[in-house]
Short mmCIF file of C-alpha atoms and ligand atoms in Angstrom, two decimals:
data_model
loop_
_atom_site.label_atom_id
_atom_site.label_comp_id
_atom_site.label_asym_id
_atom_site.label_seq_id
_atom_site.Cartn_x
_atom_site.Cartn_y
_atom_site.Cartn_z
CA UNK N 1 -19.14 5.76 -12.80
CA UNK N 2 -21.83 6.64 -10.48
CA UNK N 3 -20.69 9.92 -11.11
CA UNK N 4 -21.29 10.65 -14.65
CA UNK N 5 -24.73 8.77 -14.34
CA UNK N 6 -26.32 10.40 -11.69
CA UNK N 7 -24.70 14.04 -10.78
CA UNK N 8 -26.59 15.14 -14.37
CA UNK N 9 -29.43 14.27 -12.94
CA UNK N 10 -29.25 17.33 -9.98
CA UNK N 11 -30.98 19.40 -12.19
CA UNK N 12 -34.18 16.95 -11.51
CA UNK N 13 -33.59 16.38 -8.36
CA UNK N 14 -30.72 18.26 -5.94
CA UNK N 15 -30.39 15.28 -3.78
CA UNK N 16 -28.25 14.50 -6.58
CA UNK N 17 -25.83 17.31 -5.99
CA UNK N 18 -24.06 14.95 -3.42
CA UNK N 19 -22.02 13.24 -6.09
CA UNK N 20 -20.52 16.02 -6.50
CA UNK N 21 -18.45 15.96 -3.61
CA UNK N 22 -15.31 14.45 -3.31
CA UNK N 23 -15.58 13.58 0.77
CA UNK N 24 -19.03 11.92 -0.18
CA UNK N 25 -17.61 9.88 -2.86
CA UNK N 26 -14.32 8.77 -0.61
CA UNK N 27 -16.73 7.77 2.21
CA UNK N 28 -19.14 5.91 -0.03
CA UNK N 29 -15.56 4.46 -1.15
CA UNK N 30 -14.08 3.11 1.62
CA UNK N 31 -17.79 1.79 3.17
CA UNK N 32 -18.34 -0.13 -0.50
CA UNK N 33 -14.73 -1.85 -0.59
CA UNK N 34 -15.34 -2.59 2.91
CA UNK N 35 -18.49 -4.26 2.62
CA UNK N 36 -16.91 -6.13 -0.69
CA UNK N 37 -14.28 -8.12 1.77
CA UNK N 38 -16.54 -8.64 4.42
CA UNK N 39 -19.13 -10.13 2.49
CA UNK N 40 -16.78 -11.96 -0.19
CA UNK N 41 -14.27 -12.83 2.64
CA UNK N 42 -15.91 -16.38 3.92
CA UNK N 43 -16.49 -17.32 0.53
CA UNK N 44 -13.12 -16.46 -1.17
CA UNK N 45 -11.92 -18.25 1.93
CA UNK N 46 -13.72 -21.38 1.57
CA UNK N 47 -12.92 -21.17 -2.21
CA UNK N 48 -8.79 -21.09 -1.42
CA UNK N 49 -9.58 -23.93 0.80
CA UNK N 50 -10.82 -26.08 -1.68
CA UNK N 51 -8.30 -25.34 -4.19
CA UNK N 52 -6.18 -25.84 -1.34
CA UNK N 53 -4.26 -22.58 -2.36
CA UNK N 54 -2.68 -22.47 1.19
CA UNK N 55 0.49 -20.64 2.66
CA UNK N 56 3.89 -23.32 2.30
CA UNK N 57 5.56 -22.19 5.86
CA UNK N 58 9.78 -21.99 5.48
CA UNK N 59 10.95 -24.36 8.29
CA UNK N 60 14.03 -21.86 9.20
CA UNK N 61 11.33 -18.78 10.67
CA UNK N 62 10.24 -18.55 14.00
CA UNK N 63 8.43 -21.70 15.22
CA UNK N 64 5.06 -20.45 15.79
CA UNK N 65 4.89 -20.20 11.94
CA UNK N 66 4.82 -23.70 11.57
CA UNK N 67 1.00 -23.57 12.57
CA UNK N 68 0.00 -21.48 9.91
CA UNK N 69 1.32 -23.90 7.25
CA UNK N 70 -2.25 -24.25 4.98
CA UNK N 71 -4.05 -21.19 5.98
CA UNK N 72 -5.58 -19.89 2.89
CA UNK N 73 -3.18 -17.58 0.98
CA UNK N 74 -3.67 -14.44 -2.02
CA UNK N 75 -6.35 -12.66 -0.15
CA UNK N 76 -4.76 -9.67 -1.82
CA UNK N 77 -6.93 -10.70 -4.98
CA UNK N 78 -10.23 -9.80 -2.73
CA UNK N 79 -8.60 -6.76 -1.91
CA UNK N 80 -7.41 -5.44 -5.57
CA UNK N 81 -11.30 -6.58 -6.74
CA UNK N 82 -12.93 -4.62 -3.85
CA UNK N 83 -10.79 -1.37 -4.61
CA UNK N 84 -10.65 -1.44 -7.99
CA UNK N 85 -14.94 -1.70 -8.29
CA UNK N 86 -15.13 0.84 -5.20
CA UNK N 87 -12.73 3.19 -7.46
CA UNK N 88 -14.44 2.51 -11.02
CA UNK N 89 -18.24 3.23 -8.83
CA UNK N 90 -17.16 6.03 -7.09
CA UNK N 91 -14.05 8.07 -8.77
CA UNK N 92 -14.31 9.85 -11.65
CA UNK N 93 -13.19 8.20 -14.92
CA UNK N 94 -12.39 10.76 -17.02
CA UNK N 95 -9.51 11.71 -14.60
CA UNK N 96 -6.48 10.31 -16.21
CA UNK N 97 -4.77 9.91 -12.78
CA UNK N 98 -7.43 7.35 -11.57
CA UNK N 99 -6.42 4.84 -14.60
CA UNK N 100 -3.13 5.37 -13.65
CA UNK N 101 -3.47 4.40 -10.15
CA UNK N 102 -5.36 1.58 -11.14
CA UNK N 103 -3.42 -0.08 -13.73
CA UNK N 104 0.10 0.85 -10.94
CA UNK N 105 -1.95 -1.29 -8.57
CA UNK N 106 -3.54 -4.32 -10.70
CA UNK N 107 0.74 -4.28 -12.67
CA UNK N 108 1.79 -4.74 -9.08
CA UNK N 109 -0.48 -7.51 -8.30
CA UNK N 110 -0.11 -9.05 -11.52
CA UNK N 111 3.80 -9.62 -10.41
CA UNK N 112 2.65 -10.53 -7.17
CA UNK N 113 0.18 -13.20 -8.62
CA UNK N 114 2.43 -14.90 -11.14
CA UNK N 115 5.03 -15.21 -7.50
CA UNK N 116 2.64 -17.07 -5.64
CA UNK N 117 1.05 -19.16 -8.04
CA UNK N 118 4.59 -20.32 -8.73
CA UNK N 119 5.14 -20.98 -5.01
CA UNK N 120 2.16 -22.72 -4.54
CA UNK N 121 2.81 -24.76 -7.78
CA UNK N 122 6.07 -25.61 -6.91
CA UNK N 123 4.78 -26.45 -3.39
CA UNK N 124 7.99 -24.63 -2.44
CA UNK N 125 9.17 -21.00 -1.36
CA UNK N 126 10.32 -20.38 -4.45
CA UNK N 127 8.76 -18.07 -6.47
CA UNK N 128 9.60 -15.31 -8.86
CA UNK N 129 13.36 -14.46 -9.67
CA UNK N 130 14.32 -11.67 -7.80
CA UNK N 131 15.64 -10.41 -10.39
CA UNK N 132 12.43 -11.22 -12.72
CA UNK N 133 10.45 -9.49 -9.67
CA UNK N 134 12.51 -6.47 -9.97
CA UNK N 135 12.96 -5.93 -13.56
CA UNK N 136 8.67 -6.37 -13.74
CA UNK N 137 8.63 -3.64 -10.89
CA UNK N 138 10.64 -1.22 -12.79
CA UNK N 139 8.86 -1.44 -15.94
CA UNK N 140 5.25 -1.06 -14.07
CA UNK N 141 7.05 2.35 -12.08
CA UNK N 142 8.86 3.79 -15.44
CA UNK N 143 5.31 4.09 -17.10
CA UNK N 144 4.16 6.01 -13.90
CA UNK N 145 7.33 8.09 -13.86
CA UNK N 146 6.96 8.50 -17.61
CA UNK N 147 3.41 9.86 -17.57
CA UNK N 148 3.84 12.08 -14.52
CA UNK N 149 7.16 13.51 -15.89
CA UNK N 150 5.49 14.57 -19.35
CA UNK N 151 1.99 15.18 -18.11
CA UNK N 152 1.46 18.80 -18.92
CA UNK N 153 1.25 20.49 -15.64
CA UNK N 154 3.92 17.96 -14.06
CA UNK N 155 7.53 18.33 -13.50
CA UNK N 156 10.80 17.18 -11.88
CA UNK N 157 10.49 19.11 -8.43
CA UNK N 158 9.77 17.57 -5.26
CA UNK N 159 8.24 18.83 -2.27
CA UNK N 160 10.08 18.04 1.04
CA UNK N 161 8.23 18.04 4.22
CA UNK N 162 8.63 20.62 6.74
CA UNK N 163 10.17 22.96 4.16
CA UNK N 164 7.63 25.06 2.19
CA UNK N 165 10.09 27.13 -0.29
CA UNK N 166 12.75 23.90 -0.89
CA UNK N 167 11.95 22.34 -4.09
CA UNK N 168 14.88 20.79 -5.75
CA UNK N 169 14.44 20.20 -9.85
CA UNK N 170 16.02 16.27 -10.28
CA UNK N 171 14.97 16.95 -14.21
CA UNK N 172 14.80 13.88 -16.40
CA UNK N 173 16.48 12.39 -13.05
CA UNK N 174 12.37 12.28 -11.31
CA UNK N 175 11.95 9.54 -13.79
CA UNK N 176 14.62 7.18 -11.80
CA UNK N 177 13.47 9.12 -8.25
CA UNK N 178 9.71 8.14 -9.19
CA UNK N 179 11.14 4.61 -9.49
CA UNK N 180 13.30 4.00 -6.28
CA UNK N 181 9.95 5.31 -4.70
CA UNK N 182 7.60 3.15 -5.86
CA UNK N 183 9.78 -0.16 -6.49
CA UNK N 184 10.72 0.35 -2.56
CA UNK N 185 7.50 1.51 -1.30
CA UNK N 186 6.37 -2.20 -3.24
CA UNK N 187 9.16 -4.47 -1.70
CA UNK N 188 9.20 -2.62 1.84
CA UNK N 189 5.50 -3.41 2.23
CA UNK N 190 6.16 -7.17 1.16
CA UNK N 191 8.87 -7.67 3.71
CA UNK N 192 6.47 -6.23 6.55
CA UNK N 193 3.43 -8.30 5.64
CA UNK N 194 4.86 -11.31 7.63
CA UNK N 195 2.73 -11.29 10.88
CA UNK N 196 -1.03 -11.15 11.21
CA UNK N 197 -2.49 -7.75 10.63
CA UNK N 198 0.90 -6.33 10.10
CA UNK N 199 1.17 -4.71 6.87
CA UNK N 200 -2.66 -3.65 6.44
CA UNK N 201 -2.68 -1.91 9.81
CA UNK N 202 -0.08 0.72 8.60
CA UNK N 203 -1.30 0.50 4.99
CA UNK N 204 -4.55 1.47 6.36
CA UNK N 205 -2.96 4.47 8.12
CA UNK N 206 -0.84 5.88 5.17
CA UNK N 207 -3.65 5.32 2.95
CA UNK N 208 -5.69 7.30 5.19
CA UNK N 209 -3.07 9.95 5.26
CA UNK N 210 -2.54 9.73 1.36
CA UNK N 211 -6.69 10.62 1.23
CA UNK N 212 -6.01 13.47 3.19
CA UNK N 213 -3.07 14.66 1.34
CA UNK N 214 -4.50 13.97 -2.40
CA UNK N 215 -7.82 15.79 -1.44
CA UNK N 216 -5.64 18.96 -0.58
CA UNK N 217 -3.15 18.79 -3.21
CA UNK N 218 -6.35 18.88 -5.46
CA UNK N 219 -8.40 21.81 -4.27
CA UNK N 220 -6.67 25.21 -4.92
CA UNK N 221 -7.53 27.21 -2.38
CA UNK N 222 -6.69 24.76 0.37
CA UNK N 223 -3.37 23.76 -1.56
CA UNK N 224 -2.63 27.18 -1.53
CA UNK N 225 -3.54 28.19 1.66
CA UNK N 226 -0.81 25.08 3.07
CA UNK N 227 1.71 25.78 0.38
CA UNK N 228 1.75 22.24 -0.17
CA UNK N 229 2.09 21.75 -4.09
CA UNK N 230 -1.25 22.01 -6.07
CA UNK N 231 -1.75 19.33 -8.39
CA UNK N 232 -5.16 19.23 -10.77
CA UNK N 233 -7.41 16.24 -10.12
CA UNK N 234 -5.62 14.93 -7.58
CA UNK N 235 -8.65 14.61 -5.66
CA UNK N 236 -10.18 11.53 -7.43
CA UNK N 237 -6.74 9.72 -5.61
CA UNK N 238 -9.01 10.73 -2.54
CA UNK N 239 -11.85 8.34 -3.58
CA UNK N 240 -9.03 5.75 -4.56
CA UNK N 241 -7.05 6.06 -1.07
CA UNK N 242 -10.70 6.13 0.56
CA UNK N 243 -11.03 2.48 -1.05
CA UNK N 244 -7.57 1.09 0.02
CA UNK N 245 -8.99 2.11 3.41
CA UNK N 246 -11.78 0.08 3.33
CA UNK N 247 -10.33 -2.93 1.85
CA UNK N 248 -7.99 -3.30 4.16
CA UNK N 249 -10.26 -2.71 7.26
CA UNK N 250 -12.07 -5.52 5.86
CA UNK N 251 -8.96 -7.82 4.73
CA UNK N 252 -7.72 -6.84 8.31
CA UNK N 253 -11.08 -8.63 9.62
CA UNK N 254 -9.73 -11.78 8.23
CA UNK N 255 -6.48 -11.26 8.82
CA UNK N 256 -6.59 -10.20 12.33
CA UNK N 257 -4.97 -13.00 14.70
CA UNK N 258 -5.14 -15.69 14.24
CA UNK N 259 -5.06 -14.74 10.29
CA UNK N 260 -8.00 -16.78 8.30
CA UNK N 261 -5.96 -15.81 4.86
CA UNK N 262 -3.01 -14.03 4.55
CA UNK N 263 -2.81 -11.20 0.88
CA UNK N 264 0.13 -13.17 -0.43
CA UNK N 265 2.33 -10.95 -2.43
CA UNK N 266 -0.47 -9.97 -5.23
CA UNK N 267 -1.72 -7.71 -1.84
CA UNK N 268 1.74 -6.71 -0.88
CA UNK N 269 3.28 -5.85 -3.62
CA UNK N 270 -0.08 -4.06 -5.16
CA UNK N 271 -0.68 -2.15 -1.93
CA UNK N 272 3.13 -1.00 -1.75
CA UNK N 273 3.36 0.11 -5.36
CA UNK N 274 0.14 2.02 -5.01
CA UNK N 275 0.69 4.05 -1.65
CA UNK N 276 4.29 4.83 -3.90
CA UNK N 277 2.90 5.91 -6.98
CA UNK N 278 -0.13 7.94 -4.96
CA UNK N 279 2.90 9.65 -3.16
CA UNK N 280 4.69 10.44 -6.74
CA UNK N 281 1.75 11.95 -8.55
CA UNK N 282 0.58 14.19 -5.48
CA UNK N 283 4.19 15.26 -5.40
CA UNK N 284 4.35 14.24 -1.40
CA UNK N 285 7.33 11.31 -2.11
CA UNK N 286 9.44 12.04 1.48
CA UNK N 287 6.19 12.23 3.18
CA UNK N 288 5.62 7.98 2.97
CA UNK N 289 8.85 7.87 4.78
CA UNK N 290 7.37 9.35 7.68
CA UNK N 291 3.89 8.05 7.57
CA UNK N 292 5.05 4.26 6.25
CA UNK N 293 8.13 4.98 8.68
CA UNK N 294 7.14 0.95 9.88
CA UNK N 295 7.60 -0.45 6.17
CA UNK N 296 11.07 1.57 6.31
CA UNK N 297 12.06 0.35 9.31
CA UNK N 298 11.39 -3.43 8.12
CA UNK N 299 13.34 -2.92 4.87
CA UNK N 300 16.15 -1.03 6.51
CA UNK N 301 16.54 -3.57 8.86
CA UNK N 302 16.94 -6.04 5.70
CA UNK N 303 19.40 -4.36 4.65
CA UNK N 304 21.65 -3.80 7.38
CA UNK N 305 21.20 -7.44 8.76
CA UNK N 306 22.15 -8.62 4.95
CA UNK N 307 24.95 -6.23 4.78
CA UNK N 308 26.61 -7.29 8.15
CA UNK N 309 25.77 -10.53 7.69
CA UNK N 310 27.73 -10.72 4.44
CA UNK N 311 30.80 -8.18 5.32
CA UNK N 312 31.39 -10.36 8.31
CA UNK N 313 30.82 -13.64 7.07
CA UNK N 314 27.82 -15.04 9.49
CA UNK N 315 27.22 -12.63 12.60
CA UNK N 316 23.66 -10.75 12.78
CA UNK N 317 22.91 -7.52 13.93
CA UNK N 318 19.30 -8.60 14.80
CA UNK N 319 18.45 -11.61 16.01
CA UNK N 320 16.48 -12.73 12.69
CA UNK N 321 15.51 -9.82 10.07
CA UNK N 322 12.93 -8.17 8.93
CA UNK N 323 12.66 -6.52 12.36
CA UNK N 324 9.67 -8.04 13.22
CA UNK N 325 11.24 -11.61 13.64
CA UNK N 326 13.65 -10.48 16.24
CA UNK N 327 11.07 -9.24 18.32
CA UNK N 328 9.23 -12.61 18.09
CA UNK N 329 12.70 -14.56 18.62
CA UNK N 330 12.99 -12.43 21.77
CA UNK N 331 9.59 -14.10 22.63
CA UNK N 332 7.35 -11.40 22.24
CA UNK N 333 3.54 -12.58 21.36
CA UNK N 334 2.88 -12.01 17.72
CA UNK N 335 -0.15 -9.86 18.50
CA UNK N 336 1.94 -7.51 20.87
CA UNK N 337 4.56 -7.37 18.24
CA UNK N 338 1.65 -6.33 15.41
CA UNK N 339 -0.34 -4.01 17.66
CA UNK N 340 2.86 -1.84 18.74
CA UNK N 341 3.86 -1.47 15.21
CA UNK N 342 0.42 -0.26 14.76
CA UNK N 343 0.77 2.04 17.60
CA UNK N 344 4.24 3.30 15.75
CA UNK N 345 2.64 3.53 12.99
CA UNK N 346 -0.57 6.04 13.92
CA UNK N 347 1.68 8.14 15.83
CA UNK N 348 4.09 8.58 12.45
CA UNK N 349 0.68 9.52 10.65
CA UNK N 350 -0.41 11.87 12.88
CA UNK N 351 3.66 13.59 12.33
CA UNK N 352 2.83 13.00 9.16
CA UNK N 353 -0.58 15.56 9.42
CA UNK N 354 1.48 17.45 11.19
CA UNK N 355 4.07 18.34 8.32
CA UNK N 356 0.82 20.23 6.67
CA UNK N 357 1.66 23.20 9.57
CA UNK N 358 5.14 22.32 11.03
CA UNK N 359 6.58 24.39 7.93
C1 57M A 401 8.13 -12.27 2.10
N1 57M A 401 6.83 -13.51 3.47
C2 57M A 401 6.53 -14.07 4.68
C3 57M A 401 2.21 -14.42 2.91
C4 57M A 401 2.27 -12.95 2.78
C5 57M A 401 16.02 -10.97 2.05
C6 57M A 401 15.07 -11.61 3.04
C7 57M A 401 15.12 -10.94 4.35
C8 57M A 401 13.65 -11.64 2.41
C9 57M A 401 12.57 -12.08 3.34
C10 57M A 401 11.37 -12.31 2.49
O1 57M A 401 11.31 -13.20 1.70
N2 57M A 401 10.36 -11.44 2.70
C11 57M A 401 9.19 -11.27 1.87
C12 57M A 401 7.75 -12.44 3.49
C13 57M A 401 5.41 -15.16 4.59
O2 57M A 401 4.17 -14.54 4.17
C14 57M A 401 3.71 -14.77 2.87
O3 57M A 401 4.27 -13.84 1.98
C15 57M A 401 3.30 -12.81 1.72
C16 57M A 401 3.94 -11.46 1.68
N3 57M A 401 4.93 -11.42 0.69
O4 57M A 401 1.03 -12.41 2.44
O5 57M A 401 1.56 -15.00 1.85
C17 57M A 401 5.20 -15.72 5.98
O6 57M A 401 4.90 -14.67 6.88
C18 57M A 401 3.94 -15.10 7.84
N4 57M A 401 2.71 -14.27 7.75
C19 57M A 401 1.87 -14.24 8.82
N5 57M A 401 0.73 -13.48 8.74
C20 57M A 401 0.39 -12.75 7.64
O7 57M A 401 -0.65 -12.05 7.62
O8 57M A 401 2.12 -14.88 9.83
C21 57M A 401 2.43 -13.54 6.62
C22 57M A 401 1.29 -12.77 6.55
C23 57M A 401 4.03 -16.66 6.08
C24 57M A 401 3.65 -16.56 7.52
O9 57M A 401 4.50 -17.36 8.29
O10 57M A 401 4.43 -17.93 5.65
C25 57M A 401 7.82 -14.67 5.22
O11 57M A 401 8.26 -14.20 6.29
O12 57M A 401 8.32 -15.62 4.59
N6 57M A 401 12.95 -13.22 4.08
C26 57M A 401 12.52 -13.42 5.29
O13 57M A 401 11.65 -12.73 5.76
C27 57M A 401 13.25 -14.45 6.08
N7 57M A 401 14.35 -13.81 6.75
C28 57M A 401 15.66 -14.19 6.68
O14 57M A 401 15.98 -15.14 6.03
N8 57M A 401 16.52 -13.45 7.43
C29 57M A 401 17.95 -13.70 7.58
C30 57M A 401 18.78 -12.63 6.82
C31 57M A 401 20.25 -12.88 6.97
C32 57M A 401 18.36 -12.54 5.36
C33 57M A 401 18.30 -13.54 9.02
O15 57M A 401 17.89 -12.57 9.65
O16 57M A 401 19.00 -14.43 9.53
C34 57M A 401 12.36 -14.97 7.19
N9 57M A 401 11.12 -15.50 6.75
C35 57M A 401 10.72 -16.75 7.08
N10 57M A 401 11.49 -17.60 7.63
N11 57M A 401 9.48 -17.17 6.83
C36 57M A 401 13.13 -15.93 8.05
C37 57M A 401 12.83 -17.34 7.80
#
């Protein structure tokens, strides 16, 4: 918004020039949505408090959990406020890719709202269907999968790291592909955020990684120069990525151990189908496995501890899943656990910066 009202005004005074820039607008981004959580934080805090919207703690987990029973849950609305003004201040709105972005990330919380207000009603863990969860998720993805796919300038090739020249044509079939990716990217995140600080740490990371990426993919001369695939207006994702950034810095104040709130799933589920759909319209899907490689690793480990648990009738690979409970059953500190992820996590992005040479 800030944008269209004052860059006209360069021609009065060049100071003005400055909105102009994308890097100026992502850093003015990321510093606004951070200041939003810090300053709303106590408050929204105090609020869930008093509406005693608190976490219900399941009493099969890890025994440490038990403390956190009360401790003020769906932070994640904070964070979906603070990026969504940062974005509509500092992006430009008459980029069609911004709206898209923000109505992928406000569906996703919307899902993740109506779950925890159910839990929290119920006074139980039960929340959403899974299967009510998941048919929600696929409608919010199809309509990004829809729009890329028939966006003029937008087809069904991917780009796969490492390999400049490889771009396989799925067709209609991107439509499904653009689904699997962001559905996943949405649950994988979810399944991590179970430990203090441990899904915003690497959300922070990929989104920083995803700013990186969008600004290239949108200026054609750089795009070009890194044969990674050009895609117009990509760039305003920059401001948007720059926002997740700053969100989650400040969430992760609150958050950090031990947590003051926790996002409940309208942050996990948001942030997850956002960093997705960001990695489907800058065409760089197979790069969020390498840079979220610790959200894969959680939901693999789901899966495998599921699968073996039901093909042989009781026995566990892991000693609890997602991966991060088996590390706590083996007595690890929580904070270890979350700051080695973390560590995981910043090396994968900086593989994942590497991909822009290693080609
Ligand atoms: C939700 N939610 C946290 C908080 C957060 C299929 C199965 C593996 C699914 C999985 C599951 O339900 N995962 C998704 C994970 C919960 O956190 C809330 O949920 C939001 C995110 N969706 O924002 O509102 C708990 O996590 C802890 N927490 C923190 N700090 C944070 O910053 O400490 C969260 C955020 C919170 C708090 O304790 O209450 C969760 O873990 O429930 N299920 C599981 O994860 C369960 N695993 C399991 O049953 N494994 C089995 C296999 C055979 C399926 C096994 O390995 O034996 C575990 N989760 C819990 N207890 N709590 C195990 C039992």
């Amino acid at each position: 918004m800030l944008y269209h009202l004052l860059y006209p005004l360069h021609t009065t005074f060049i100071g003005f020039n400055v909105f102009r820039y994308i890097t100026f607008r992502c850093i003015c981004g990321a510093v606004t949505a951070f200041l939003l959580m810090f300053v709303l934080g106590p408050a929204f805090i105090r609020a869930m408090k008093r509406l005693q919207i608190g976490q219900v703690i399941r009493d099969d987990g890890p025994e440490t959990h038990l403390a956190k029973q009360g401790v003020p849950t769906m932070g994640g609305m904070l964070i979906l406020l603070a990026i969504s003004v940062s974005t509509l201040l500092w992006a430009r709105l008459d980029s069609g890719l911004v709206w898209l972005i923000l109505f992928t990330i406000l569906f996703y919380g919307m899902i993740g709202a109506i779950d925890d207000l159910r839990k929290i009603r119920k006074n139980n863990s039960k929340g959403l269907s899974a299967r009510g969860k998941m048919i929600l998720q696929v409608i919010g993805a199809s309509v990004v999968g829809l729009y890329i796919f028939l966006h003029p300038g937008f087809d069904g090739h991917l780009s796969l790291p490492f390999f400049k020249n490889v771009h396989p044509d799925l067709g209609w079939g991107y439509v499904i592909f653009a689904i699997v990716v962001i559905v996943g990217a949405s649950n994988a995140v979810n399944l991590t955020d179970g430990l203090d600080g441990l899904a915003a740490g690497p959300t922070v990371i990929t989104a920083a990684v995803y700013l990186v990426f969008s600004y290239l993919a949108g200026h054609v001369v750089l795009a070009g120069y890194l044969q990674i695939t050009h895609v117009p207006g990509s760039g305003e994702l920059a401001v948007f990525c720059g926002a997740m950034v700053g969100a989650c810095l400040g969430f992760l104040w609150y958050n950090a151990y031990p947590a003051q709130m926790f996002m409940g799933d309208v942050g996990s589920l948001a942030l997850g189908g956002a960093l997705g759909a960001v990695a489907i319209i800058i065409k760089q899907e197979f790069l969020l496995a390498i840079v979220g490689g610790v959200f894969v690793m959680e939901a693999l480990s789901v899966i495998m501890q599921v699968g073996y648990f039901k093909m042989t009738k009781g026995k566990r690979i892991f000693l609890m899943a997602p991966f991060h409970h088996h590390y706590e059953k083996k007595g690890w500190h929580e904070s270890k656990i979350v700051v080695r992820f973390w560590i995981v996590s910043i090396l994968l992005g900086l593989l994942a910066i590497a991909t822009l040479k290693l080609r």
